[in-house]
Coordinates of C-alpha atoms in Angstrom, one line a residue:
Chain N
X1 CA 0.0 -0.2 -0.4
X2 CA 1.0 3.8 -0.2
X3 CA 3.3 4.0 2.7
X4 CA 3.5 8.5 3.6
X5 CA 6.7 8.1 5.8
X6 CA 9.0 10.7 4.7
X7 CA 12.3 10.1 5.1
X8 CA 14.0 13.0 3.6
X9 CA 17.8 11.6 2.5
X10 CA 20.5 11.5 5.4
X11 CA 23.6 13.3 4.2
X12 CA 26.1 11.1 4.7
X13 CA 28.5 10.3 1.8
X14 CA 29.9 12.8 -0.3
X15 CA 27.6 12.8 -2.9
X16 CA 24.9 13.8 0.0
X17 CA 25.1 17.5 -1.3
X18 CA 23.7 16.2 -5.0
X19 CA 21.4 14.4 -4.1
X20 CA 20.1 16.9 -1.5
X21 CA 20.0 19.0 -4.4
X22 CA 17.9 16.6 -6.5
X23 CA 15.2 16.2 -3.7
X24 CA 14.8 20.4 -3.6
X25 CA 14.5 20.0 -7.5
X26 CA 12.4 17.2 -7.2
X27 CA 9.9 19.0 -4.0
X28 CA 10.1 22.1 -5.8
X29 CA 8.9 20.6 -9.5
X30 CA 5.8 18.3 -7.8
X31 CA 4.3 21.5 -5.6
X32 CA 4.2 23.4 -8.7
X33 CA 2.1 20.2 -10.6
X34 CA 0.2 20.8 -7.8
X35 CA -0.3 23.9 -7.7
X36 CA -0.8 24.6 -11.4
X37 CA -3.4 21.0 -11.7
X38 CA -5.0 23.0 -8.6
X39 CA -5.5 26.0 -9.6
X40 CA -8.6 26.2 -11.4
X41 CA -10.0 24.9 -8.1
X42 CA -7.8 27.5 -6.1
X43 CA -9.4 30.2 -8.5
X44 CA -13.2 28.7 -7.7
X45 CA -12.7 29.4 -4.4
X46 CA -10.8 33.3 -4.5
X47 CA -13.5 34.1 -7.6
X48 CA -16.8 33.0 -5.0
X49 CA -15.6 35.4 -2.9
X50 CA -15.2 38.3 -5.1
X51 CA -17.8 41.2 -4.8
X52 CA -18.3 41.6 -8.7
X53 CA -18.5 39.5 -10.8
X54 CA -16.4 41.1 -12.8
X55 CA -14.2 41.2 -10.4
X56 CA -12.9 37.7 -12.1
X57 CA -12.0 39.7 -15.1
X58 CA -9.2 42.0 -13.5
X59 CA -5.4 40.8 -13.1
X60 CA -4.0 41.1 -11.2
X61 CA -6.4 40.1 -9.2
X62 CA -7.0 42.6 -6.4
X63 CA -7.4 41.6 -2.8
X64 CA -10.2 42.7 -0.5
X65 CA -12.7 41.2 2.3
X66 CA -14.0 38.2 0.7
X67 CA -17.6 38.6 0.6
X68 CA -19.8 35.7 1.8
X69 CA -22.9 37.6 0.8
X70 CA -22.6 35.3 -2.8
X71 CA -23.6 32.4 -1.0
X72 CA -26.4 33.0 0.2
X73 CA -27.3 35.3 -3.1
X74 CA -26.4 31.7 -5.0
X75 CA -28.5 30.1 -2.1
X76 CA -32.0 32.2 -3.0
X77 CA -31.3 31.9 -6.7
X78 CA -31.0 28.8 -7.2
X79 CA -33.2 27.8 -4.1
X80 CA -30.7 25.5 -2.7
X81 CA -32.3 23.7 0.6
X82 CA -34.7 22.0 -2.8
X83 CA -32.1 21.4 -5.0
X84 CA -30.4 18.9 -1.9
X85 CA -33.5 18.0 -1.2
X86 CA -34.0 16.3 -4.4
X87 CA -30.6 15.3 -4.9
X88 CA -30.7 13.6 -1.1
X89 CA -33.9 11.6 -2.1
X90 CA -32.3 10.3 -5.3
X91 CA -28.0 9.4 -3.3
X92 CA -30.4 8.3 -0.4
X93 CA -32.3 5.5 -2.1
X94 CA -29.2 5.0 -5.1
X95 CA -26.6 4.1 -1.9
X96 CA -29.0 2.0 0.8
X97 CA -30.5 -0.3 -3.2
X98 CA -27.3 -0.4 -4.2
X99 CA -25.2 -1.3 -1.8
X100 CA -27.8 -3.4 0.0
X101 CA -27.7 -5.3 -4.3
X102 CA -23.9 -5.0 -4.5
X103 CA -22.7 -6.8 -0.9
X104 CA -26.4 -9.5 -1.7
X105 CA -24.8 -10.3 -5.3
X106 CA -21.0 -10.4 -4.3
X107 CA -21.5 -12.9 -1.1
X108 CA -23.4 -15.1 -3.9
X109 CA -20.6 -15.0 -6.2
X110 CA -18.0 -15.2 -3.6
X111 CA -19.2 -18.6 -1.5
X112 CA -21.9 -20.5 -2.6
X113 CA -21.2 -22.7 -6.0
X114 CA -23.6 -23.3 -8.4
X115 CA -24.0 -24.1 -12.2
X116 CA -22.5 -21.3 -14.7
X117 CA -21.2 -19.0 -11.6
X118 CA -18.2 -17.8 -13.5
X119 CA -20.0 -17.5 -16.6
X120 CA -22.3 -15.3 -14.6
X121 CA -19.7 -13.4 -13.1
X122 CA -18.6 -12.7 -16.8
X123 CA -21.6 -11.5 -18.2
X124 CA -21.9 -9.1 -15.3
X125 CA -18.8 -7.6 -15.6
X126 CA -18.8 -7.6 -19.4
X127 CA -21.2 -5.3 -18.7
X128 CA -19.4 -3.0 -17.0
X129 CA -17.6 -2.2 -21.1
X130 CA -21.2 -1.6 -22.2
X131 CA -21.1 1.6 -22.8
X132 CA -24.1 4.2 -21.7
X133 CA -25.8 5.0 -24.3
X134 CA -26.5 2.0 -25.6
X135 CA -28.7 1.5 -23.0
X136 CA -29.9 4.3 -22.7
X137 CA -32.0 4.3 -25.5
X138 CA -33.7 1.0 -24.9
X139 CA -33.7 1.7 -20.8
X140 CA -35.6 4.9 -21.8
X141 CA -38.1 3.9 -24.0
X142 CA -38.5 0.8 -21.3
X143 CA -39.3 3.4 -18.1
X144 CA -41.9 5.4 -21.2
X145 CA -43.9 2.4 -21.0
X146 CA -44.2 2.5 -17.6
X147 CA -44.9 5.9 -17.9
X148 CA -42.2 6.5 -15.5
X149 CA -40.2 9.6 -18.0
X150 CA -40.4 12.9 -15.7
X151 CA -40.3 10.5 -11.9
X152 CA -37.4 9.9 -10.8
X153 CA -37.5 6.2 -10.3
X154 CA -35.7 6.1 -13.5
X155 CA -33.1 7.2 -11.6
X156 CA -33.7 4.8 -8.9
X157 CA -35.0 2.0 -10.0
X158 CA -31.8 0.4 -12.2
X159 CA -29.6 0.3 -8.6
X160 CA -32.0 -1.9 -7.7
X161 CA -29.5 -5.1 -9.8
X162 CA -26.2 -3.2 -7.6
X163 CA -23.1 -1.6 -9.9
X164 CA -20.6 -4.3 -11.3
X165 CA -17.7 -2.4 -10.3
X166 CA -18.9 -2.8 -6.6
X167 CA -19.5 -6.2 -7.3
X168 CA -16.1 -7.4 -8.2
X169 CA -14.7 -4.8 -5.0
X170 CA -17.4 -6.6 -2.4
X171 CA -16.3 -10.0 -4.3
X172 CA -12.7 -10.0 -4.0
X173 CA -13.1 -8.7 -0.6
X174 CA -14.9 -11.6 0.7
X175 CA -13.1 -14.0 -0.9
X176 CA -10.5 -12.9 1.3
X177 CA -11.9 -14.2 4.4
X178 CA -11.0 -17.3 5.9
X179 CA -13.5 -19.6 5.5
X180 CA -12.9 -21.4 9.2
X181 CA -14.7 -18.7 10.0
X182 CA -17.8 -18.9 8.0
X183 CA -17.7 -22.7 9.9
X184 CA -17.4 -21.8 13.1
X185 CA -20.6 -19.7 13.0
X186 CA -22.4 -22.1 11.1
X187 CA -21.8 -24.7 13.7
X188 CA -22.9 -22.3 16.0
X189 CA -26.2 -22.3 13.8
X190 CA -25.9 -19.6 11.8
X191 CA -27.6 -19.8 8.6
X192 CA -26.3 -18.0 5.1
X193 CA -27.3 -15.0 6.1
X194 CA -26.3 -14.9 9.3
X195 CA -23.5 -15.9 8.5
X196 CA -23.6 -12.6 6.0
X197 CA -24.1 -10.2 8.1
X198 CA -22.5 -11.1 11.7
X199 CA -19.6 -12.6 10.3
X200 CA -18.5 -11.7 6.7
X201 CA -20.1 -7.9 7.5
X202 CA -18.3 -6.4 10.5
X203 CA -14.7 -7.4 8.8
X204 CA -15.5 -5.1 5.8
X205 CA -16.1 -2.1 6.5
X206 CA -13.4 -0.5 5.0
X207 CA -14.7 -1.6 1.6
X208 CA -19.1 -0.6 2.3
X209 CA -16.9 2.7 2.8
X210 CA -15.3 2.9 0.0
X211 CA -18.2 1.6 -2.0
X212 CA -20.9 4.4 -0.1
X213 CA -18.7 7.3 -1.1
X214 CA -18.1 5.9 -4.5
X215 CA -22.0 5.8 -5.0
X216 CA -22.6 8.7 -3.3
X217 CA -20.1 10.6 -5.5
X218 CA -21.7 9.2 -8.6
X219 CA -25.0 10.1 -8.1
X220 CA -24.2 13.4 -6.3
X221 CA -22.2 14.5 -8.8
X222 CA -24.5 13.0 -11.6
X223 CA -25.7 15.2 -14.7
X224 CA -26.7 13.2 -17.7
X225 CA -29.2 11.2 -15.6
X226 CA -31.5 13.5 -14.4
X227 CA -31.2 15.5 -17.3
X228 CA -32.4 13.3 -19.9
X229 CA -35.1 12.2 -16.8
X230 CA -36.0 14.6 -15.3
X231 CA -37.9 18.1 -16.5
X232 CA -39.7 19.7 -14.0
X233 CA -38.2 22.6 -12.4
X234 CA -38.7 21.3 -9.1
X235 CA -37.6 18.4 -9.3
X236 CA -34.1 19.8 -10.8
X237 CA -31.3 17.9 -8.7
X238 CA -27.9 19.9 -8.0
X239 CA -26.4 19.9 -11.5
X240 CA -29.4 21.1 -13.0
X241 CA -29.7 23.4 -11.0
X242 CA -26.6 24.9 -11.6
X243 CA -26.6 24.5 -14.9
X244 CA -30.1 26.1 -15.6
X245 CA -28.3 29.1 -13.1
X246 CA -25.3 29.7 -16.2
X247 CA -27.2 29.3 -18.6
X248 CA -30.6 31.4 -17.5
X249 CA -30.5 35.1 -19.1
X250 CA -27.8 37.5 -18.2
X251 CA -25.7 40.2 -20.2
X252 CA -23.0 38.9 -18.1
X253 CA -23.7 35.5 -16.3
X254 CA -23.2 36.6 -12.1
X255 CA -19.1 35.2 -11.8
X256 CA -18.5 35.3 -8.5
X257 CA -22.2 33.8 -7.4
X258 CA -22.2 31.2 -9.6
X259 CA -18.6 30.0 -8.5
X260 CA -19.6 30.3 -4.9
X261 CA -22.7 27.3 -5.9
X262 CA -19.3 25.7 -7.5
X263 CA -17.6 25.2 -4.1
X264 CA -21.3 24.5 -2.1
X265 CA -21.9 21.8 -5.1
X266 CA -18.1 19.9 -4.4
X267 CA -17.9 20.4 -0.3
X268 CA -19.4 17.5 0.1
X269 CA -17.3 15.5 -2.3
X270 CA -14.0 17.4 -0.8
X271 CA -14.6 16.9 2.9
X272 CA -15.1 13.2 2.0
X273 CA -12.6 12.6 0.2
X274 CA -9.9 14.3 2.4
X275 CA -12.0 12.6 5.8
X276 CA -11.8 9.4 4.3
X277 CA -9.3 9.6 2.3
X278 CA -7.8 5.6 2.6
X279 CA -11.1 4.4 1.5
X280 CA -10.9 6.5 -1.8
X281 CA -7.9 5.7 -2.5
X282 CA -8.5 1.7 -2.5
X283 CA -11.8 2.1 -4.4
X284 CA -9.1 3.7 -7.4
X285 CA -6.5 1.4 -6.7
X286 CA -8.8 -2.0 -6.5
X287 CA -10.2 -0.6 -10.4
X288 CA -6.1 -0.1 -11.4
X289 CA -5.7 -4.3 -10.1
X290 CA -7.3 -7.5 -11.9
Chain L
X1 CA -31.2 -15.3 -7.6
X2 CA -30.4 -11.2 -7.4
X3 CA -28.1 -11.7 -9.9
X4 CA -30.5 -13.4 -12.3
X5 CA -32.9 -10.0 -11.4
X6 CA -30.1 -7.9 -12.5
X7 CA -29.8 -9.9 -16.3
X8 CA -33.4 -9.6 -16.6
X9 CA -33.4 -5.9 -15.8
X10 CA -31.3 -5.5 -18.9
X11 CA -32.6 -7.9 -21.0
X12 CA -36.0 -6.9 -20.4
X13 CA -34.6 -3.3 -21.7
X14 CA -33.6 -5.3 -24.8
X15 CA -36.3 -6.7 -25.6
X16 CA -38.2 -3.4 -25.6
X17 CA -35.8 -2.1 -28.4
X18 CA -37.4 -3.9 -30.3
X19 CA -40.2 -5.0 -29.7
X20 CA -40.5 -0.8 -29.6
X21 CA -39.4 -0.1 -33.2
X22 CA -42.9 -1.9 -35.0
X23 CA -41.7 -0.8 -38.1
X24 CA -39.1 -3.0 -39.2
X25 CA -36.4 -1.9 -41.2
X26 CA -33.8 -3.3 -41.5
X27 CA -30.4 -2.0 -42.1
X28 CA -31.8 1.4 -42.9
X29 CA -30.5 3.1 -39.8
X30 CA -27.2 1.6 -40.4
X31 CA -26.6 3.2 -43.9
X32 CA -28.6 6.3 -43.1
X33 CA -25.6 6.7 -40.8
X34 CA -22.4 6.4 -42.4
X35 CA -23.7 8.7 -45.2
X36 CA -24.8 11.4 -42.3
X37 CA -22.0 13.3 -42.9
X38 CA -22.0 14.8 -39.1
X39 CA -22.3 11.4 -38.0
X40 CA -19.3 10.4 -39.8
X41 CA -17.4 13.8 -38.3
X42 CA -18.5 12.7 -35.0
X43 CA -16.3 9.4 -35.8
X44 CA -13.4 11.9 -36.4
X45 CA -13.8 13.9 -33.4
X46 CA -14.7 11.0 -31.3
X47 CA -11.5 9.0 -32.0
X48 CA -9.9 12.2 -32.1
X49 CA -11.0 13.0 -28.1
X50 CA -10.5 9.8 -26.9
X51 CA -6.7 9.3 -28.4
X52 CA -5.1 13.0 -27.6
X53 CA -6.7 12.6 -23.9
X54 CA -5.2 9.5 -23.6
X55 CA -2.8 9.9 -25.0
X56 CA -1.4 13.1 -23.1
X57 CA -3.5 12.3 -19.9
X58 CA -1.3 9.3 -19.3
X59 CA 1.7 10.0 -20.1
X60 CA 0.9 13.4 -17.4
X61 CA -0.3 10.8 -14.6
X62 CA 2.5 8.6 -14.9
X63 CA 4.8 11.2 -14.6
X64 CA 3.3 12.9 -11.5
X65 CA 3.2 9.5 -10.3
X66 CA 7.2 8.6 -10.7
X67 CA 7.4 12.0 -8.9
X68 CA 5.2 11.1 -6.2
X69 CA 6.7 7.5 -5.8
X70 CA 9.9 9.5 -4.4
X71 CA 9.9 10.3 -0.9
X72 CA 9.8 13.9 0.1
X73 CA 8.4 16.3 2.6
X74 CA 5.1 17.4 1.7
X75 CA 4.6 14.5 -0.9
X76 CA 1.4 13.6 0.4
X77 CA 0.0 17.5 0.3
X78 CA 0.9 17.2 -3.2
X79 CA -1.2 14.5 -3.9
X80 CA -4.9 15.8 -2.7
X81 CA -3.7 18.8 -4.6
X82 CA -3.3 17.2 -8.4
X83 CA -6.3 15.4 -7.1
X84 CA -8.6 17.6 -6.2
X85 CA -9.4 18.3 -9.7
X86 CA -10.9 15.2 -10.0
X87 CA -13.7 15.9 -6.8
X88 CA -15.4 18.1 -7.9
X89 CA -18.2 17.1 -9.9
X90 CA -18.8 17.5 -13.5
X91 CA -21.0 20.7 -13.8
X92 CA -19.3 22.7 -11.2
X93 CA -15.5 21.5 -12.9
X94 CA -16.8 22.4 -16.3
X95 CA -18.5 25.8 -14.8
X96 CA -14.9 26.9 -13.4
X97 CA -13.7 26.0 -16.6
X98 CA -16.0 28.0 -18.9
X99 CA -14.9 30.6 -16.7
X100 CA -11.4 30.2 -17.8
X101 CA -11.8 30.1 -21.1
X102 CA -14.8 32.4 -21.1
X103 CA -13.4 35.4 -24.2
X104 CA -13.5 38.2 -21.8
X105 CA -9.5 38.7 -19.8
X106 CA -9.1 35.9 -18.5
X107 CA -7.3 34.3 -15.7
X108 CA -5.6 31.4 -18.3
X109 CA -5.1 34.3 -21.0
X110 CA -3.6 35.9 -17.9
X111 CA -1.3 33.5 -17.3
X112 CA -0.3 33.2 -20.9
X113 CA 0.5 37.0 -21.3
X114 CA 3.5 36.3 -18.7
X115 CA 5.4 34.2 -20.7
X116 CA 4.3 37.0 -24.1
X117 CA 1.3 34.4 -25.5
X118 CA -1.0 36.4 -27.0
X119 CA -4.7 36.1 -25.4
X120 CA -6.7 32.9 -27.1
X121 CA -10.4 33.2 -27.9
X122 CA -10.4 29.6 -25.9
X123 CA -14.4 28.6 -27.3
X124 CA -13.5 29.7 -31.2
X125 CA -14.8 27.0 -33.2
X126 CA -11.7 25.8 -33.6
X127 CA -9.7 25.7 -30.5
X128 CA -13.6 25.0 -28.7
X129 CA -12.3 20.8 -29.3
X130 CA -8.2 21.5 -27.6
X131 CA -10.3 23.6 -25.0
X132 CA -12.8 20.4 -24.2
X133 CA -9.4 18.2 -24.0
X134 CA -7.3 21.3 -21.3
X135 CA -10.5 20.3 -19.0
X136 CA -10.9 16.4 -19.1
X137 CA -7.2 16.1 -19.3
X138 CA -7.3 18.0 -15.9
X139 CA -9.7 15.7 -14.4
X140 CA -8.6 12.4 -15.4
X141 CA -5.1 13.1 -13.8
X142 CA -5.8 12.3 -10.6
X143 CA -7.2 8.8 -10.6
X144 CA -4.9 7.8 -13.2
X145 CA -2.4 8.9 -11.5
X146 CA -3.3 7.1 -8.2
X147 CA -3.3 3.5 -9.9
X148 CA -0.3 4.0 -11.8
X149 CA 1.1 5.6 -7.9
X150 CA 0.1 1.7 -6.5
X151 CA 1.7 -0.1 -9.2
X152 CA 5.1 2.4 -9.2
X153 CA 4.5 0.8 -5.5
X154 CA 4.0 -2.4 -6.1
X155 CA 7.6 -2.4 -8.4
X156 CA 9.8 -5.4 -5.7
X157 CA 12.3 -3.3 -4.7
X158 CA 14.9 -6.4 -5.1
X159 CA 14.4 -6.0 -8.7
X160 CA 15.5 -2.3 -8.7
X161 CA 18.1 -3.0 -6.1
X162 CA 19.7 -6.4 -8.8
X163 CA 20.1 -3.3 -11.4
X164 CA 21.3 -0.9 -9.8
X165 CA 24.5 -2.8 -8.9
X166 CA 24.1 -4.1 -12.2
X167 CA 25.2 -0.7 -13.4
X168 CA 21.8 0.1 -14.7
X169 CA 21.4 4.2 -15.1
X170 CA 18.1 5.6 -13.8
X171 CA 16.1 6.1 -16.8
X172 CA 17.8 2.8 -18.4
X173 CA 15.7 1.3 -15.0
X174 CA 13.0 3.3 -16.1
X175 CA 12.9 1.9 -19.3
X176 CA 13.5 -1.6 -18.7
X177 CA 12.3 -3.1 -15.5
X178 CA 9.4 -0.5 -14.2
X179 CA 7.6 -0.5 -17.6
X180 CA 7.0 -4.2 -17.9
X181 CA 6.4 -4.3 -14.3
X182 CA 3.6 -2.0 -14.5
X183 CA 2.6 -3.4 -17.8
X184 CA -1.1 -4.5 -16.6
X185 CA -2.2 -1.1 -14.9
X186 CA -0.6 0.6 -18.1
X187 CA -3.5 -1.5 -20.6
X188 CA -5.9 -1.0 -17.8
X189 CA -6.2 2.3 -17.8
X190 CA -5.2 2.6 -21.0
X191 CA -8.5 0.3 -22.2
X192 CA -10.7 1.6 -19.6
X193 CA -9.3 5.5 -20.7
X194 CA -9.9 4.7 -24.4
X195 CA -13.8 3.0 -23.5
X196 CA -14.3 6.5 -21.5
X197 CA -12.9 9.0 -23.9
X198 CA -15.2 6.8 -26.4
X199 CA -18.4 7.9 -24.7
X200 CA -18.1 11.4 -24.3
X201 CA -20.8 13.4 -23.9
X202 CA -21.7 15.9 -20.8
X203 CA -18.5 17.4 -20.9
X204 CA -18.3 18.3 -24.3
X205 CA -22.6 19.0 -24.1
X206 CA -21.2 20.7 -20.8
X207 CA -19.0 23.0 -21.5
X208 CA -19.4 23.6 -25.4
X209 CA -23.1 23.8 -25.6
X210 CA -23.7 23.6 -29.5
X211 CA -22.0 20.5 -31.0
X212 CA -20.5 21.6 -34.4
X213 CA -18.8 19.7 -36.8
X214 CA -15.8 20.3 -34.8
X215 CA -17.3 19.0 -30.9
X216 CA -19.8 16.7 -31.9
X217 CA -18.8 13.0 -30.4
X218 CA -20.5 9.9 -30.9
X219 CA -22.2 9.7 -27.4
X220 CA -23.5 13.2 -27.8
X221 CA -24.5 13.3 -31.4
X222 CA -27.3 9.9 -29.8
X223 CA -28.6 11.5 -26.9
X224 CA -29.2 14.9 -29.7
X225 CA -30.7 12.4 -31.7
X226 CA -32.4 10.6 -28.8
X227 CA -34.3 13.0 -28.1
X228 CA -34.6 15.8 -30.8
X229 CA -38.3 17.4 -31.6
X230 CA -39.0 14.8 -33.2
X231 CA -38.9 12.6 -30.4
X232 CA -38.8 8.4 -30.7
X233 CA -39.1 8.7 -34.3
X234 CA -35.4 9.0 -34.2
X235 CA -35.1 6.4 -31.8
X236 CA -34.7 3.4 -34.3
X237 CA -31.4 6.1 -35.5
X238 CA -29.9 6.7 -32.1
X239 CA -29.6 3.4 -31.3
X240 CA -28.4 2.7 -34.1
X241 CA -25.6 5.1 -34.1
X242 CA -25.3 3.6 -30.3
X243 CA -24.6 0.0 -32.0
X244 CA -21.9 1.6 -34.2
X245 CA -20.2 2.7 -31.6
X246 CA -20.9 -0.4 -29.5
X247 CA -19.2 -2.4 -31.8
X248 CA -16.5 0.0 -32.1
X249 CA -14.9 -0.2 -28.7
X250 CA -15.4 -3.6 -28.7
X251 CA -13.6 -4.5 -31.5
X252 CA -11.3 -2.1 -29.9
X253 CA -10.6 -3.8 -26.7
X254 CA -10.4 -6.8 -28.7
X255 CA -7.6 -5.4 -30.7
X256 CA -6.1 -4.4 -27.8
X257 CA -5.9 -7.8 -25.7
X258 CA -5.0 -9.6 -28.7
X259 CA -1.7 -7.2 -29.2
X260 CA -1.0 -6.7 -25.4
X261 CA -0.7 -10.1 -25.3
X262 CA 2.3 -10.2 -26.8
X263 CA 3.8 -6.7 -24.6
X264 CA 2.2 -7.3 -21.2
X265 CA 4.2 -9.0 -18.6
X266 CA 2.1 -10.0 -15.5
X267 CA 4.5 -10.1 -12.5
X268 CA 1.9 -13.9 -11.1
X269 CA 1.5 -15.4 -14.3
X270 CA -0.7 -15.1 -16.8
X271 CA -4.4 -15.4 -14.9

């Protein structure tokens, strides 16, 4: 795993100075890269505190007292409370369904032998390769048959099946739990579901955290799904609401307030990332090691 | 049992796909697509976007990962700084970039002016694709970098040390030892990035707004055709296009896996 012991090299040899210079250059270089890449992000925060939209176009930027009123204006204009409420409905429903389903399916794939299990698993994994545009049209038609266009159902129901990526991650994890634990529990009179709930889940907390974070982020920031299925403005999610805020008629977009909206939109994700970095990194890394 | 539910769900959606198009038109939709100049332009754009994004994005990610694999003070802070780009939701990040790219004198043009570069009109017909590329490469670096970093940390120390004793320079060591050791990760990232790039839609639509024959991608075209004013009349046409896209992606992945068998090294033997 990623080890972050910052061990500065000890000046011991005659080559120590050379090494030190190299290290300093590396550090400076890395910081430069980091800051350059974070620049749009920093600009978003700085811009959100400017008193006027036009201040974002004055260079060099004038240092001014932070203007927190922008946030209130953005909240007011976008009706942020409703947007957050709508988005949270989707987030909570998706997380609950998706994680329950993914855990159950992963448990099945990890612990129960049945005919065609590996074929089923391969099929499931291959759905990860399926482009969303291919399923979009038939899914839309299906939902329109059930008169579900314009409701949250098309954005919630697909979670019942779980997500291939989550199932994969969870299965790998359960497979790593020794069988002895299962057997001990079974002898103590535990049934299969009991084993999952009482034995496996407590062992899976790190991976569950990863799944929670990823399904939260996926739904919270989703734009394509809501933009296809949601029409009524009072059902808008954050993505749609913010986009609407930008494209509504202005002679010039209120950039400072837009940036404030962006900061608020991104804030939960940044907090989650900083608070649960380990779980976050694990999710990304397991997707890369196959 | 639940997984079967999952499959049935998928299958249902496919059945509806054929049932809902009651008029059988044969290959008409497909032949129509292949004569549609906008569709052909969108294929070109998509390939260009996907290839440039993958190559440049992965190149930068690998470079940063190699840097962060060294030990220095503040290594972790830089990692967070690099990753910040990938955390913000797409709508928010495109909005920030829309501001950076705006035709007025913006931060980006100001920084360019330090180096004596005259202001660029980022959103013009000619430049829009480049702007979208800059934005999506920026957004893709974080995760790729983390995956590369994990792979680099998985390279066994004893091999690198042995090569050092044999007098192997650091650049040669990277090419001869590190690169082959992380080749399976590289392949994975190449494929996922290419596939992701081929499906690009939201970032284009959000940043550029109107698709011209320089920016329209295949996925975007599919969405446009599926939900245009005629609505359902062109749904079939849209699905034909979607299937062409899918076929291309499948072919790509197949070719990649076939070619990679020759180049990729699996430390634990072939899986």
